[in-house]
PDB file of C-alpha atoms in Angstrom:
ATOM      1  CA  MET A  12     112.853 122.037 108.423  1.00 40.00           C
ATOM      2  CA  THR A  13     110.677 120.470 111.063  1.00 46.00           C
ATOM      3  CA  ASP A  14     111.757 117.540 113.224  1.00 46.00           C
ATOM      4  CA  SER A  15     109.336 115.196 111.589  1.00 45.00           C
ATOM      5  CA  ALA A  16     110.378 116.184 108.077  1.00 44.00           C
ATOM      6  CA  ARG A  17     114.091 115.820 108.984  1.00 45.00           C
ATOM      7  CA  LEU A  18     113.383 112.437 110.619  1.00 45.00           C
ATOM      8  CA  THR A  19     111.576 111.038 107.569  1.00 49.00           C
ATOM      9  CA  SER A  20     114.143 112.408 105.040  1.00 53.00           C
ATOM     10  CA  GLY A  21     117.233 111.531 107.162  1.00 58.00           C
ATOM     11  CA  HIS A  22     117.015 107.759 107.147  1.00 57.00           C
ATOM     12  CA  VAL A  23     116.620 105.142 104.515  1.00 60.00           C
ATOM     13  CA  ILE A  24     114.911 101.879 105.284  1.00 58.00           C
ATOM     14  CA  ASN A  25     116.256  99.303 102.866  1.00 55.00           C
ATOM     15  CA  PRO A  26     113.205  97.468 101.466  1.00 48.00           C
ATOM     16  CA  ARG A  27     115.029  94.298 100.465  1.00 51.00           C
ATOM     17  CA  LEU A  28     115.065  91.821 103.207  1.00 52.00           C
ATOM     18  CA  GLU A  29     118.157  89.530 103.495  1.00 54.00           C
ATOM     19  CA  ARG A  30     117.665  86.224 101.830  1.00 56.00           C
ATOM     20  CA  ARG A  31     117.518  83.325 104.258  1.00 53.00           C
ATOM     21  CA  PRO A  32     116.669  79.656 103.766  1.00 56.00           C
ATOM     22  CA  THR A  33     112.917  78.975 103.631  1.00 58.00           C
ATOM     23  CA  ARG A  34     113.032  77.249 107.060  1.00 63.00           C
ATOM     24  CA  SER A  35     114.461  80.415 108.709  1.00 68.00           C
ATOM     25  CA  HIS A  36     112.213  81.957 111.316  1.00 83.00           C
ATOM     26  CA  THR A  37     113.896  85.387 111.156  1.00 86.00           C
ATOM     27  CA  GLN A  38     113.413  88.404 108.864  1.00 88.00           C
ATOM     28  CA  TRP A  39     116.106  91.073 108.563  1.00 88.00           C
ATOM     29  CA  ARG A  40     115.873  94.809 107.717  1.00 90.00           C
ATOM     30  CA  VAL A  41     118.743  97.232 107.247  1.00 91.00           C
ATOM     31  CA  VAL A  42     118.258 100.945 108.202  1.00 90.00           C
ATOM     32  CA  ASP A  43     120.801 103.538 107.123  1.00 91.00           C
ATOM     33  CA  ILE A  44     120.734 106.719 109.247  1.00 91.00           C
ATOM     34  CA  ALA A  45     122.372 109.950 108.051  1.00 92.00           C
ATOM     35  CA  PRO A  46     124.940 111.709 110.224  1.00 92.00           C
ATOM     36  CA  ASN A  47     122.744 114.761 110.747  1.00 92.00           C
ATOM     37  CA  ILE A  48     120.139 112.733 112.691  1.00 91.00           C
ATOM     38  CA  THR A  49     120.614 113.067 116.445  1.00 91.00           C
ATOM     39  CA  ARG A  50     120.875 110.178 118.879  1.00 90.00           C
ATOM     40  CA  HIS A  51     117.481 111.036 120.270  1.00 94.00           C
ATOM     41  CA  GLU A  52     115.830 111.050 116.881  1.00 92.00           C
ATOM     42  CA  THR A  53     117.517 107.735 116.082  1.00 91.00           C
ATOM     43  CA  ALA A  54     116.237 106.206 119.311  1.00 92.00           C
ATOM     44  CA  GLN A  55     112.724 107.483 118.551  1.00 93.00           C
ATOM     45  CA  LEU A  56     112.849 105.930 115.014  1.00 90.00           C
ATOM     46  CA  LEU A  57     114.079 102.546 116.311  1.00 91.00           C
ATOM     47  CA  SER A  58     111.486 102.590 119.107  1.00 93.00           C
ATOM     48  CA  GLU A  59     108.723 103.101 116.547  1.00 91.00           C
ATOM     49  CA  GLN A  60     110.056 100.220 114.409  1.00 88.00           C
ATOM     50  CA  ALA A  61     110.158  97.985 117.522  1.00 89.00           C
ATOM     51  CA  GLU A  62     106.663  98.991 118.736  1.00 91.00           C
ATOM     52  CA  TYR A  63     104.722  99.004 115.492  1.00 91.00           C
ATOM     53  CA  GLY A  64     106.721  96.582 113.338  1.00 87.00           C
ATOM     54  CA  ARG A  65     107.881  94.184 116.106  1.00 88.00           C
ATOM     55  CA  TRP A  66     111.519  94.659 115.049  1.00 92.00           C
ATOM     56  CA  GLU A  67     114.370  94.302 117.557  1.00 92.00           C
ATOM     57  CA  LEU A  68     117.918  95.698 117.302  1.00 92.00           C
ATOM     58  CA  ALA A  69     120.453  93.107 116.193  1.00 92.00           C
ATOM     59  CA  ARG A  70     123.512  95.081 115.213  1.00 93.00           C
ATOM     60  CA  THR A  71     124.721  98.709 114.812  1.00 93.00           C
ATOM     61  CA  VAL A  72     127.703 100.117 112.957  1.00 93.00           C
ATOM     62  CA  ILE A  73     128.842 103.763 113.215  1.00 93.00           C
ATOM     63  CA  PHE A  74     130.892 105.000 110.290  1.00 94.00           C
ATOM     64  CA  VAL A  75     133.631 107.564 110.419  1.00 93.00           C
ATOM     65  CA  GLY A  76     131.545 110.393 109.082  1.00 91.00           C
ATOM     66  CA  GLY A  77     128.856 109.807 111.753  1.00 91.00           C
ATOM     67  CA  ALA A  78     126.436 107.837 109.572  1.00 92.00           C
ATOM     68  CA  ARG A  79     124.926 104.702 111.166  1.00 92.00           C
ATOM     69  CA  ARG A  80     123.722 101.401 109.761  1.00 93.00           C
ATOM     70  CA  VAL A  81     121.419  99.379 111.882  1.00 93.00           C
ATOM     71  CA  TRP A  82     120.279  95.792 111.394  1.00 93.00           C
ATOM     72  CA  LEU A  83     116.855  94.895 112.742  1.00 92.00           C
ATOM     73  CA  ARG A  84     115.377  91.422 113.006  1.00 92.00           C
ATOM     74  CA  ARG A  85     112.031  89.887 113.875  1.00 90.00           C
ATOM     75  CA  ARG A  86     110.832  86.414 114.378  1.00 87.00           C
ATOM     76  CA  THR A  87     108.207  85.013 111.986  1.00 82.00           C
ATOM     77  CA  MET A  88     106.032  81.952 112.164  1.00 74.00           C
ATOM     78  CA  HIS A  89     105.547  79.732 109.174  1.00 71.00           C
ATOM     79  CA  VAL A  90     102.278  77.859 109.505  1.00 73.00           C
ATOM     80  CA  GLN A  91     101.384  74.951 107.302  1.00 76.00           C
ATOM     81  CA  ARG A  92      97.768  74.342 106.514  1.00 77.00           C
ATOM     82  CA  THR A  93      96.565  71.003 107.928  1.00 81.00           C
ATOM     83  CA  ASP A  94      92.966  70.843 106.810  1.00 79.00           C
ATOM     84  CA  ALA A  95      91.931  69.469 103.403  1.00 69.00           C
ATOM     85  CA  ALA A  96      91.164  72.553 101.376  1.00 61.00           C
TER      86      ALA A  96
END
């Protein structure tokens, strides 16, 4: 198994974003990382998320078996239209 195949099959990006009030300016994403993924590969994955998706690391939990769960957040802007459409 190649590194890229193992990297794509070894983590699960949870597609549901945490529900927040409509006035919230923060989006959340949960990433579950399998225990067979190395620290280097995890850092690479999170760096790609930060660079291309503008996510930043908010919290990390390491479970007994070695699996990790990572919470990512990013700020969003809610712009209201002011012209008469």
